[in-house]
Amino acid sequence: MLETAITLQNVDKFYSDFHVLKDVNLTVRNGEKLVVCGPSGSGKSTMIRCVNHLESHQAGSIHVLGVELNDDVRNIAQIRKSVGMVFQQFNLFPHLTVLENCTLAQTLVSRRSQDEAESVAMELLTRVRIADQARKYPGQLSGGQQQRVAIARSLSMRPKIMLFDEPTSALDPEMVKEVLDVMGELASDGITMVCVTHEMAFARSVADRVIFMDHGRIVEENTPAEFFDNPAEPRLRDFLAQVLH
Amino acid sequence: MRSKTKVSAGNRLITVLVFGVVALALYPLFRWAVIDAVWGNLGPEACKETFGACWPVISEKGSLIIFGRYPAAELWRPALASALLLGTAIVTAMPRFWNKALLLAWIAAPLLFLTLMGGGILGLSSVPSSQWGGLPITIMLSVFGIGCAFPLGILLACGRLSSKPVIRWVATSYIEAVRGVPLITVLFMATFILPLLLPSGWNISAMVRAQVAIILFTAAYLAEVVRAGMQTVPKGQFEACEALGISRFETYVKVVLPQALSMVIAPTINTFVTVLKDTSLVAIVSISELLMTARQALADPVWRTHFIEVYVFIAVIYFVFCFAMGKWSKSLERAYIFSKGRE
Ligand SMILES: Nc1ncnc2c1ncn2[C@@H]1O[C@H](COP(=O)(O)OP(=O)(O)OP(=O)(O)O)[C@@H](O)[C@H]1O
Ligand SMILES: [Mg+2]
């Protein structure tokens, strides 16, 4: 088995002439839980969206599970099969039931039979504690429930890596915990996780490593304990002062 | 509690007033159409004495209006053909019947329709399309028009939003060109200019040309409606599909179009209603659809004075179809938007 799940080497990314990611280097080990934080606009979303090629990079190289992300569509397809993503806005399919949300990609992409897809989906919905809502539509669920469905939907592809882009930022405070609990359980199952979040308690308890981004660069990376208790970088200290207040 | 009864008392007053005004306004019509009207299967003299409607004109001319100059002994054929086509359309209107069998029905129904109407095989006597007329033609032009224009419109809408410049350009020019001219012009072009463009041996019947013109014209309008729907689908839906590895084609078929179409149910069916009513324009290129056969019925000098009754009769036929489509629109909206917790 490969030692590293994700490698970014000297990655540069531009939106027309706006330099978003500047010479980003990052290695994520297999099974590692990495938390990414940083001020708004620092390029956190852009970086993790490069990992499953929702965005393309202009220079440097990105390897995911040993496959290089380039313009070869087969590589992109292969990588997307093993990388799941959870979005801030859930992005569930509103015209499909919770169960159908979790079976669609299984039948279309993994070519599983309807029965098999449904049993996989029910197992995952049980795991995120929402199996009783399987026949409802996303519009009939609370934000926290929707986000748990979105996690189950991603997991239905049996990914080896999960990317989370601020999964709790769009939630009312009382629903944050139910989603973080599910993510914490997922973390203990040994999956590789990269999570953009400002939930510092979650980062402390779950992350193996925390990185801090500012203006398109990774400016500090450390174990959670060192990261929060001994921040070296002044910008990180300011940032922590703001989010922890 | 008190304010509620107050409101409902006010409401009741308004209801009574509105009903009163409507009843007053409609009474003369009711009087003309029902109270003072002459009913039954009588001759034109029966209507001499009355100011009311003369319904015998319909019992006399009804079959000419509905079936045109189709041979009188064979009227069961256009009746059955229309019922088949209409039945297929009605079943298609209910999404719970969408399956492979329906696809086959859409191949079978047009073939059966044309066989029944045209004859010449299976022991059916041959009836040239110049003798077809009335409601079957209106139904045919509408059902084929909507049935073919809808998929074509979806393709055009996808083309217009395509990332490939050539496809985008072709779809956009087509839509803009067609929307820039009235249907009558398209019908004229199809009737008089198309034959000049085709190789000399080719001879396409007027009916086919009119049908094709309606399809091509409607497709451009539907394309714009569908495109408006596709633009309401958030970018996040595409991203979710990409992240799951769903192909672009399947993203459109399974995720984008179902959402897009459910957002534009009302304007889509509005366009369908327009198609039905616009079929009356083919009278201009001498095809005997319902309005044309109504006018042919009035060519009879004996009944000519009763043109209002005849127009009311076909107006009621159009209204029934259009009203049904309006109801259909409502029920689709209920099934696809409200019941899923979407606003
Ligand atoms: N499609 C785009 N076109 C142009 N600029 C963009 C685009 N998407 C993002 N940007 C810019 O790139 C920068 C980085 O954006 P990104 O979304 O990665 O930030 P972020 O760290 O995730 O911020 P947030 O915490 O607000 O989500 C921002 O300045 C943003 O304005
Ligand atoms: Mg972001």
XYZ file of C-alpha atoms and ligand atoms in Angstrom:
620
model
C 0.000 0.000 0.000
C 1.129 3.485 -0.785
C 2.487 5.594 2.011
C 1.139 8.915 0.734
C -2.427 9.621 -0.281
C -2.024 13.111 -1.717
C 1.064 15.007 -2.855
C 1.085 18.593 -4.057
C 4.420 19.794 -5.433
C 5.030 23.437 -6.255
C 1.401 23.923 -7.246
C 0.392 27.257 -8.734
C -3.142 28.183 -9.608
C -4.481 31.302 -11.301
C -7.959 32.686 -11.883
C -7.144 34.545 -15.100
C -4.323 36.748 -13.762
C -5.181 36.399 -10.079
C -2.603 34.180 -8.371
C -4.654 32.046 -5.940
C -2.264 29.255 -4.972
C 1.408 30.131 -4.724
C 3.955 27.342 -4.791
C 1.935 25.048 -2.542
C 3.687 21.923 -1.273
C 1.787 19.384 0.772
C 1.926 15.686 1.486
C -0.955 13.849 3.119
C -0.163 10.361 4.428
C -2.553 7.484 4.036
C -5.065 7.533 6.847
C -3.988 10.969 7.995
C -6.544 13.519 9.206
C -5.532 16.953 8.031
C -7.311 20.131 8.996
C -6.891 23.237 6.847
C -7.666 26.657 8.232
C -7.005 30.241 7.308
C -8.746 33.520 6.665
C -11.456 33.925 4.045
C -10.078 34.124 0.529
C -6.787 32.491 1.435
C -7.302 29.668 -1.087
C -8.387 26.774 1.150
C -11.326 25.759 -1.000
C -9.322 26.208 -4.154
C -6.589 23.924 -2.853
C -8.822 21.018 -1.912
C -10.887 21.441 -5.082
C -7.674 20.955 -7.044
C -7.294 17.535 -5.433
C -10.352 16.113 -7.241
C -9.910 18.417 -10.224
C -12.987 20.550 -9.702
C -10.363 23.205 -10.393
C -7.324 22.742 -12.570
C -3.856 23.896 -11.565
C -1.488 25.678 -13.901
C 1.924 24.657 -12.612
C 3.417 21.999 -10.373
C 2.103 18.486 -9.946
C -0.629 16.788 -7.936
C -0.599 13.059 -7.268
C -3.532 11.285 -5.652
C -3.006 7.668 -4.602
C -0.115 7.444 -6.999
C -2.016 8.776 -10.020
C -0.999 12.105 -11.465
C -3.721 14.668 -12.086
C -3.188 16.031 -15.549
C -5.490 16.623 -18.465
C -5.899 12.888 -19.026
C -9.602 12.333 -18.397
C -9.007 8.696 -17.428
C -6.776 9.798 -14.579
C -9.334 12.345 -13.461
C -12.095 9.723 -13.529
C -9.937 7.241 -11.614
C -9.077 9.788 -8.946
C -12.666 10.952 -8.536
C -13.697 7.365 -7.861
C -11.468 7.231 -4.816
C -12.004 10.775 -3.563
C -15.269 11.854 -1.965
C -16.228 15.465 -1.329
C -18.617 17.176 1.046
C -19.595 20.768 0.325
C -20.534 23.686 2.497
C -23.935 23.944 0.735
C -24.553 20.135 0.824
C -25.425 20.091 -2.896
C -27.872 17.232 -2.495
C -30.090 16.439 -5.474
C -33.411 18.043 -4.474
C -35.502 16.033 -6.948
C -34.372 12.685 -5.541
C -35.138 11.048 -2.204
C -32.421 10.653 0.391
C -32.046 7.026 -0.639
C -31.889 7.876 -4.350
C -29.288 10.544 -3.619
C -27.124 7.786 -2.191
C -27.740 5.218 -4.942
C -27.502 7.383 -8.071
C -23.740 7.453 -8.455
C -23.436 3.824 -7.376
C -25.635 2.630 -10.218
C -24.270 5.061 -12.801
C -20.566 5.052 -11.977
C -19.860 1.847 -10.060
C -22.482 -0.069 -12.081
C -23.912 -1.702 -9.004
C -27.349 -3.254 -9.242
C -30.231 -1.292 -7.758
C -30.573 -3.787 -4.888
C -26.911 -3.733 -4.038
C -26.787 0.062 -4.255
C -29.761 0.339 -1.932
C -28.286 -1.973 0.652
C -24.996 -0.049 0.587
C -26.934 3.209 0.888
C -29.045 1.983 3.800
C -25.974 0.766 5.620
C -24.345 4.187 5.245
C -27.515 6.072 6.135
C -27.704 3.986 9.281
C -24.112 4.883 10.008
C -24.861 8.614 9.766
C -28.043 7.972 11.801
C -30.578 9.084 9.237
C -31.889 5.774 7.888
C -35.394 6.592 9.127
C -35.558 9.514 6.682
C -34.507 7.518 3.615
C -37.755 8.079 1.729
C -37.898 11.818 2.316
C -36.641 14.530 0.010
C -33.709 16.759 1.001
C -36.010 19.794 1.155
C -37.876 18.113 4.000
C -34.784 17.726 6.206
C -32.885 20.078 8.502
C -29.463 21.366 7.478
C -27.630 18.988 9.792
C -29.588 16.032 8.461
C -28.896 17.104 4.878
C -25.187 17.338 5.516
C -25.164 13.850 7.021
C -26.936 12.581 3.906
C -24.286 14.298 1.811
C -21.603 12.479 3.779
C -23.391 9.165 3.221
C -23.725 9.948 -0.469
C -19.968 10.505 -0.772
C -19.195 7.385 1.202
C -21.427 5.330 -1.084
C -18.636 5.401 -3.667
C -16.334 3.761 -1.090
C -13.718 6.513 -1.343
C -10.274 6.222 0.222
C -10.002 9.961 0.717
C -12.672 12.372 1.927
C -12.479 16.105 1.305
C -14.622 18.416 3.429
C -15.016 22.086 2.515
C -16.375 23.872 5.582
C -19.046 21.211 6.127
C -20.568 22.944 9.150
C -20.359 26.612 8.119
C -23.841 26.728 6.640
C -25.442 25.072 9.676
C -27.272 26.504 12.629
C -25.119 26.123 15.764
C -27.261 23.396 17.297
C -26.738 21.154 14.266
C -22.976 21.475 14.057
C -22.352 18.802 16.653
C -24.341 16.038 14.941
C -22.282 16.519 11.779
C -18.947 16.757 13.590
C -19.799 13.594 15.538
C -20.356 11.701 12.307
C -17.089 13.065 10.915
C -15.257 12.082 14.100
C -16.534 8.503 13.820
C -15.513 8.439 10.186
C -12.028 9.598 11.149
C -11.602 6.712 13.553
C -12.330 4.274 10.711
C -8.960 5.006 9.139
C -10.074 6.931 6.043
C -7.823 9.757 4.825
C -9.475 13.094 5.578
C -8.714 16.622 4.473
C -11.037 19.051 6.143
C -11.331 22.796 5.764
C -12.929 23.950 8.998
C -12.828 26.590 11.657
C -14.103 24.179 14.318
C -11.004 24.287 16.456
C -12.219 21.792 19.057
C -12.791 19.301 16.257
C -9.310 20.006 14.852
C -7.746 19.447 18.259
C -9.447 16.136 18.909
C -9.459 14.596 15.419
C -6.608 16.062 13.374
C -3.158 14.550 13.101
C -1.903 17.787 11.634
C -3.239 21.291 11.077
C -2.118 23.657 8.333
C -2.694 27.375 8.109
C -3.065 29.137 4.767
C -2.785 32.809 4.012
C -2.780 34.555 0.639
C -2.439 31.327 -1.283
C 0.447 29.895 0.722
C 0.741 27.332 3.477
C 2.397 29.410 6.134
C 2.369 27.017 9.080
C 1.824 23.330 9.657
C 2.024 21.475 12.907
C 0.449 18.967 15.250
C -2.772 20.326 16.728
C -1.226 20.791 20.174
C 1.722 22.813 18.914
C -0.453 24.599 16.330
C -2.880 25.954 18.881
C -0.636 26.320 21.908
C 2.592 27.542 20.316
C 1.774 29.275 17.047
C 5.003 30.592 15.549
C 3.621 32.720 12.753
C 2.247 36.130 13.829
C -0.552 35.932 11.222
C -1.647 32.614 12.705
C -1.652 34.111 16.190
C -3.924 36.927 14.999
C -6.164 34.421 13.255
C -6.417 32.148 16.284
C -7.157 35.130 18.489
C -10.068 35.915 16.199
C -11.596 32.463 15.855
C -11.071 31.421 19.473
C -11.651 34.812 21.096
C -60.986 34.741 16.955
C -63.051 37.889 16.613
C -60.949 39.351 13.839
C -61.145 36.036 12.013
C -64.962 36.105 11.866
C -64.804 39.711 10.790
C -62.482 38.840 7.946
C -64.586 35.932 6.846
C -67.708 38.121 6.886
C -65.882 40.607 4.661
C -64.744 37.751 2.478
C -68.262 36.457 2.157
C -69.478 39.879 1.086
C -66.788 40.062 -1.587
C -67.606 36.547 -2.768
C -71.294 37.389 -3.068
C -70.541 40.632 -4.906
C -68.171 38.970 -7.354
C -70.631 36.167 -8.048
C -73.362 38.731 -8.530
C -71.402 40.738 -11.052
C -70.262 37.656 -12.936
C -73.793 36.258 -13.016
C -75.186 39.570 -14.294
C -72.564 39.725 -16.986
C -73.006 36.134 -18.045
C -76.794 36.078 -17.929
C -77.337 37.399 -21.479
C -74.928 34.767 -22.764
C -76.715 32.068 -20.797
C -80.018 33.320 -22.119
C -78.741 33.216 -25.686
C -77.061 29.824 -25.380
C -79.644 27.979 -23.292
C -82.961 29.662 -22.496
C -83.800 31.197 -25.846
C -81.931 28.600 -27.845
C -83.409 26.160 -30.296
C -82.300 22.586 -29.714
C -82.600 19.353 -31.597
C -82.210 18.003 -35.072
C -84.364 20.496 -36.946
C -84.219 22.392 -40.203
C -83.020 26.015 -40.526
C -86.628 27.326 -40.477
C -86.919 26.302 -36.804
C -84.617 29.162 -35.853
C -86.530 31.936 -37.603
C -88.538 32.933 -34.544
C -85.830 33.161 -31.914
C -83.076 35.514 -30.790
C -81.286 32.608 -29.115
C -78.710 30.194 -30.388
C -79.622 27.849 -33.192
C -78.024 24.553 -32.185
C -79.483 22.513 -35.040
C -76.636 23.946 -37.103
C -74.264 21.837 -35.048
C -76.241 18.616 -35.410
C -76.425 19.312 -39.128
C -72.834 20.401 -39.684
C -71.083 18.828 -36.670
C -69.619 15.905 -38.535
C -68.295 18.168 -41.317
C -66.701 20.453 -38.729
C -65.121 17.620 -36.776
C -64.063 15.317 -39.605
C -63.916 17.584 -42.640
C -64.496 15.923 -46.013
C -63.424 12.486 -44.848
C -65.682 9.839 -46.519
C -68.825 9.650 -44.404
C -68.930 5.855 -44.273
C -65.420 5.682 -42.828
C -65.682 8.163 -39.977
C -64.823 5.506 -37.404
C -61.281 5.593 -38.788
C -60.396 9.218 -37.975
C -62.288 8.843 -34.690
C -60.266 5.802 -33.652
C -57.026 7.296 -34.977
C -57.548 10.491 -32.962
C -58.451 8.534 -29.846
C -55.250 6.485 -30.156
C -53.060 9.529 -30.566
C -54.787 11.458 -27.829
C -54.647 8.437 -25.531
C -50.907 8.109 -26.044
C -50.481 11.793 -25.318
C -52.588 11.595 -22.163
C -50.690 8.579 -20.851
C -47.412 10.367 -21.587
C -48.638 13.312 -19.567
C -48.505 11.136 -16.460
C -44.880 10.528 -15.488
C -45.677 7.335 -13.593
C -46.208 5.649 -16.971
C -42.796 6.637 -18.317
C -41.171 3.385 -19.319
C -39.983 1.419 -22.345
C -43.515 0.401 -23.320
C -44.444 4.048 -23.693
C -41.524 4.558 -26.037
C -42.907 1.739 -28.198
C -46.350 3.326 -28.005
C -44.853 6.478 -29.448
C -43.621 4.508 -32.435
C -46.853 2.539 -32.805
C -49.362 5.348 -32.329
C -48.208 7.546 -35.230
C -47.971 4.515 -37.532
C -51.464 3.385 -36.566
C -52.763 6.917 -36.938
C -51.387 7.265 -40.448
C -52.525 3.766 -41.425
C -56.056 4.342 -40.188
C -56.291 7.784 -41.772
C -54.632 6.969 -45.083
C -55.752 3.384 -45.540
C -54.716 1.552 -48.704
C -53.670 -1.518 -46.734
C -55.328 -4.101 -44.452
C -58.478 -3.806 -46.539
C -58.952 -0.145 -45.616
C -59.907 1.976 -48.570
C -57.370 4.599 -49.496
C -58.128 8.177 -48.408
C -55.670 10.828 -49.657
C -54.505 13.360 -47.093
C -56.222 16.155 -49.030
C -59.493 14.674 -47.750
C -58.419 14.559 -44.111
C -59.768 17.358 -42.020
C -61.099 18.780 -38.795
C -60.283 17.708 -35.281
C -58.059 14.724 -36.227
C -55.779 17.140 -38.086
C -55.691 19.562 -35.178
C -54.886 16.680 -32.831
C -52.253 15.280 -35.160
C -50.505 18.602 -35.703
C -50.560 19.325 -31.950
C -49.507 15.913 -30.654
C -46.745 15.348 -33.217
C -45.809 19.014 -32.923
C -45.408 18.899 -29.157
C -44.041 15.352 -29.065
C -41.239 16.065 -31.541
C -40.547 19.687 -30.637
C -40.038 18.930 -26.947
C -36.996 16.625 -27.284
C -35.647 18.824 -30.064
C -36.060 21.881 -27.847
C -34.136 20.167 -25.033
C -31.305 19.344 -27.445
C -31.235 22.933 -28.684
C -31.179 24.261 -25.112
C -28.259 21.969 -24.250
C -26.577 23.075 -27.471
C -26.968 26.696 -26.574
C -25.302 26.088 -23.199
C -22.632 23.794 -24.637
C -18.983 24.522 -23.979
C -18.174 23.783 -27.635
C -18.366 27.047 -29.610
C -19.533 25.438 -32.876
C -22.480 23.689 -31.252
C -23.335 26.788 -29.267
C -23.225 28.923 -32.367
C -25.417 26.607 -34.429
C -28.040 26.251 -31.680
C -28.093 29.966 -30.905
C -28.406 31.039 -34.544
C -31.181 28.543 -35.129
C -33.160 29.693 -32.112
C -32.706 33.383 -32.858
C -33.533 32.962 -36.541
C -36.732 31.040 -35.901
C -37.879 33.304 -33.104
C -37.342 36.268 -35.358
C -40.088 35.291 -37.807
C -43.807 34.631 -37.317
C -45.150 31.096 -37.669
C -47.161 32.143 -40.707
C -43.959 33.040 -42.506
C -42.443 29.689 -41.617
C -45.571 27.955 -42.926
C -45.437 29.891 -46.166
C -41.771 29.138 -46.596
C -42.347 25.458 -45.908
C -45.163 25.381 -48.427
C -43.843 27.487 -51.250
C -40.087 27.804 -50.869
C -39.144 24.336 -49.617
C -40.353 22.607 -52.838
C -38.083 24.918 -54.828
C -35.094 23.933 -52.729
C -35.709 20.194 -52.872
C -34.564 18.058 -55.830
C -37.245 18.060 -58.501
C -38.339 14.433 -58.055
C -39.222 15.003 -54.415
C -42.766 15.711 -53.542
C -43.607 16.210 -49.901
C -47.248 16.618 -49.078
C -48.526 19.925 -47.757
C -49.499 18.200 -44.536
C -45.971 16.969 -43.848
C -44.492 20.370 -44.648
C -46.879 22.106 -42.278
C -46.197 19.529 -39.581
C -42.434 19.948 -39.923
C -42.787 23.720 -39.864
C -44.751 23.550 -36.594
C -42.192 21.216 -35.024
C -39.182 23.316 -36.016
C -40.879 26.515 -34.956
C -42.036 25.217 -31.567
C -38.657 23.660 -30.803
C -37.004 27.085 -30.812
C -39.482 28.431 -28.283
C -39.249 25.381 -26.057
C -35.463 25.593 -26.217
C -35.583 29.006 -24.589
C -37.977 27.808 -21.901
C -35.781 24.807 -21.115
C -32.664 26.952 -21.105
C -34.255 29.258 -18.559
C -34.905 26.186 -16.421
C -31.350 24.924 -16.766
C -30.030 28.249 -15.609
C -31.893 27.884 -12.330
C -29.900 24.747 -11.503
C -27.112 25.801 -9.139
C -23.467 25.220 -10.009
C -23.196 23.050 -6.906
C -25.310 20.367 -8.599
C -22.779 20.029 -11.399
C -19.933 19.974 -8.895
C -21.598 17.299 -6.792
C -21.935 15.141 -9.910
C -18.364 15.761 -10.950
C -17.092 14.899 -7.495
C -19.054 11.631 -7.616
C -17.588 10.835 -11.030
C -20.932 10.991 -12.865
C -20.414 11.606 -16.576
C -21.452 14.849 -18.190
C -24.212 13.199 -20.196
C -25.685 11.438 -17.184
C -25.393 14.620 -15.145
C -27.685 16.302 -17.640
C -30.099 13.394 -17.975
C -30.404 12.410 -14.322
C -29.741 15.594 -12.400
C -29.884 18.820 -14.394
C -32.812 18.263 -16.758
C -35.223 16.810 -14.180
C -34.643 19.847 -11.993
C -34.624 22.296 -14.881
C -37.862 20.983 -16.376
C -39.646 20.954 -13.048
C -38.768 24.634 -12.666
C -40.435 25.527 -15.965
C -43.560 23.361 -15.963
C -45.901 26.336 -16.332
C -44.129 28.073 -19.257
C -43.543 24.736 -21.007
C -47.200 23.807 -20.932
C -48.039 27.375 -21.849
C -46.035 26.788 -25.021
C -47.918 23.532 -25.612
C -51.209 25.435 -25.390
C -49.880 27.927 -27.916
C -49.008 25.076 -30.281
C -52.554 23.747 -30.105
C -54.024 27.141 -30.884
C -51.442 27.939 -33.565
C -52.370 24.835 -35.524
C -55.314 26.930 -36.720
C -52.815 28.940 -38.773
C -52.207 26.065 -41.184
C -55.581 26.910 -42.710
C -53.550 29.553 -44.550
C -51.729 26.902 -46.529
C -55.057 25.195 -47.259
C -54.973 22.381 -44.744
C -58.389 21.634 -43.314
C -57.872 21.751 -39.603
C -60.716 22.510 -37.212
C -61.069 26.230 -37.928
C -60.963 25.634 -41.671
C -63.660 22.948 -41.588
C -65.807 25.292 -39.502
C -65.523 27.867 -42.264
C -66.296 25.210 -44.869
C -69.442 24.349 -42.928
C -70.490 27.990 -43.126
C -70.126 27.989 -46.903
C -73.627 26.481 -46.956
C -75.907 29.522 -47.583
C -78.756 27.945 -45.629
C -76.818 27.935 -42.386
C -74.467 30.830 -43.025
C -76.277 33.212 -40.668
C -75.493 30.943 -37.720
C -71.735 31.469 -37.790
C -71.653 32.464 -34.110
C -72.936 29.041 -33.031
C -70.313 27.346 -35.160
C -67.464 29.430 -33.765
C -68.731 28.937 -30.218
C -68.745 25.196 -30.904
C -65.104 25.044 -31.984
C -64.128 27.532 -29.278
C -65.538 25.074 -26.732
C -63.482 22.262 -28.280
C -60.271 24.327 -28.111
C -61.149 25.425 -24.604
C -61.599 21.876 -23.327
C -58.129 20.908 -24.537
C -56.449 24.073 -23.275
C -58.200 23.898 -19.929
C -57.136 20.271 -19.520
C -53.533 21.260 -20.191
C -53.786 23.985 -17.576
C -54.990 21.436 -15.019
C -52.207 19.118 -16.056
C -49.678 21.872 -15.448
C -51.015 22.383 -11.939
C -50.919 18.702 -11.076
C -47.351 18.323 -12.368
C -46.282 21.272 -10.265
C -47.854 19.709 -7.216
C -46.127 16.401 -7.869
C -42.715 17.803 -8.715
C -42.218 20.883 -6.615
C -44.452 21.145 -3.601
C -44.477 17.510 -2.532
C -40.679 17.459 -2.424
C -40.351 20.294 0.036
C -38.945 22.646 -2.578
C -40.457 26.099 -2.749
N -14.098 31.201 -9.899
C -13.303 32.173 -9.427
N -12.890 33.170 -10.226
C -12.076 34.149 -9.782
N -11.627 34.225 -8.519
C -12.002 33.275 -7.661
C -12.849 32.186 -8.054
N -13.061 31.394 -7.001
C -12.355 31.939 -5.973
N -11.713 33.062 -6.363
C -10.842 33.890 -5.545
O -9.782 33.086 -5.114
C -9.450 33.372 -3.771
C -9.435 32.104 -2.971
O -10.753 31.595 -2.906
P -11.128 30.348 -2.017
O -12.573 30.082 -2.255
O -10.194 29.244 -2.297
O -10.900 30.907 -0.573
P -11.216 30.221 0.808
O -9.956 30.198 1.563
O -11.918 28.932 0.613
O -12.199 31.260 1.464
P -13.530 31.052 2.326
O -13.095 30.819 3.733
O -14.244 32.353 2.181
O -14.254 29.902 1.734
C -10.444 34.390 -3.270
O -9.808 35.657 -3.268
C -11.538 34.363 -4.289
O -12.065 35.651 -4.473
Mg -13.926 28.243 0.869
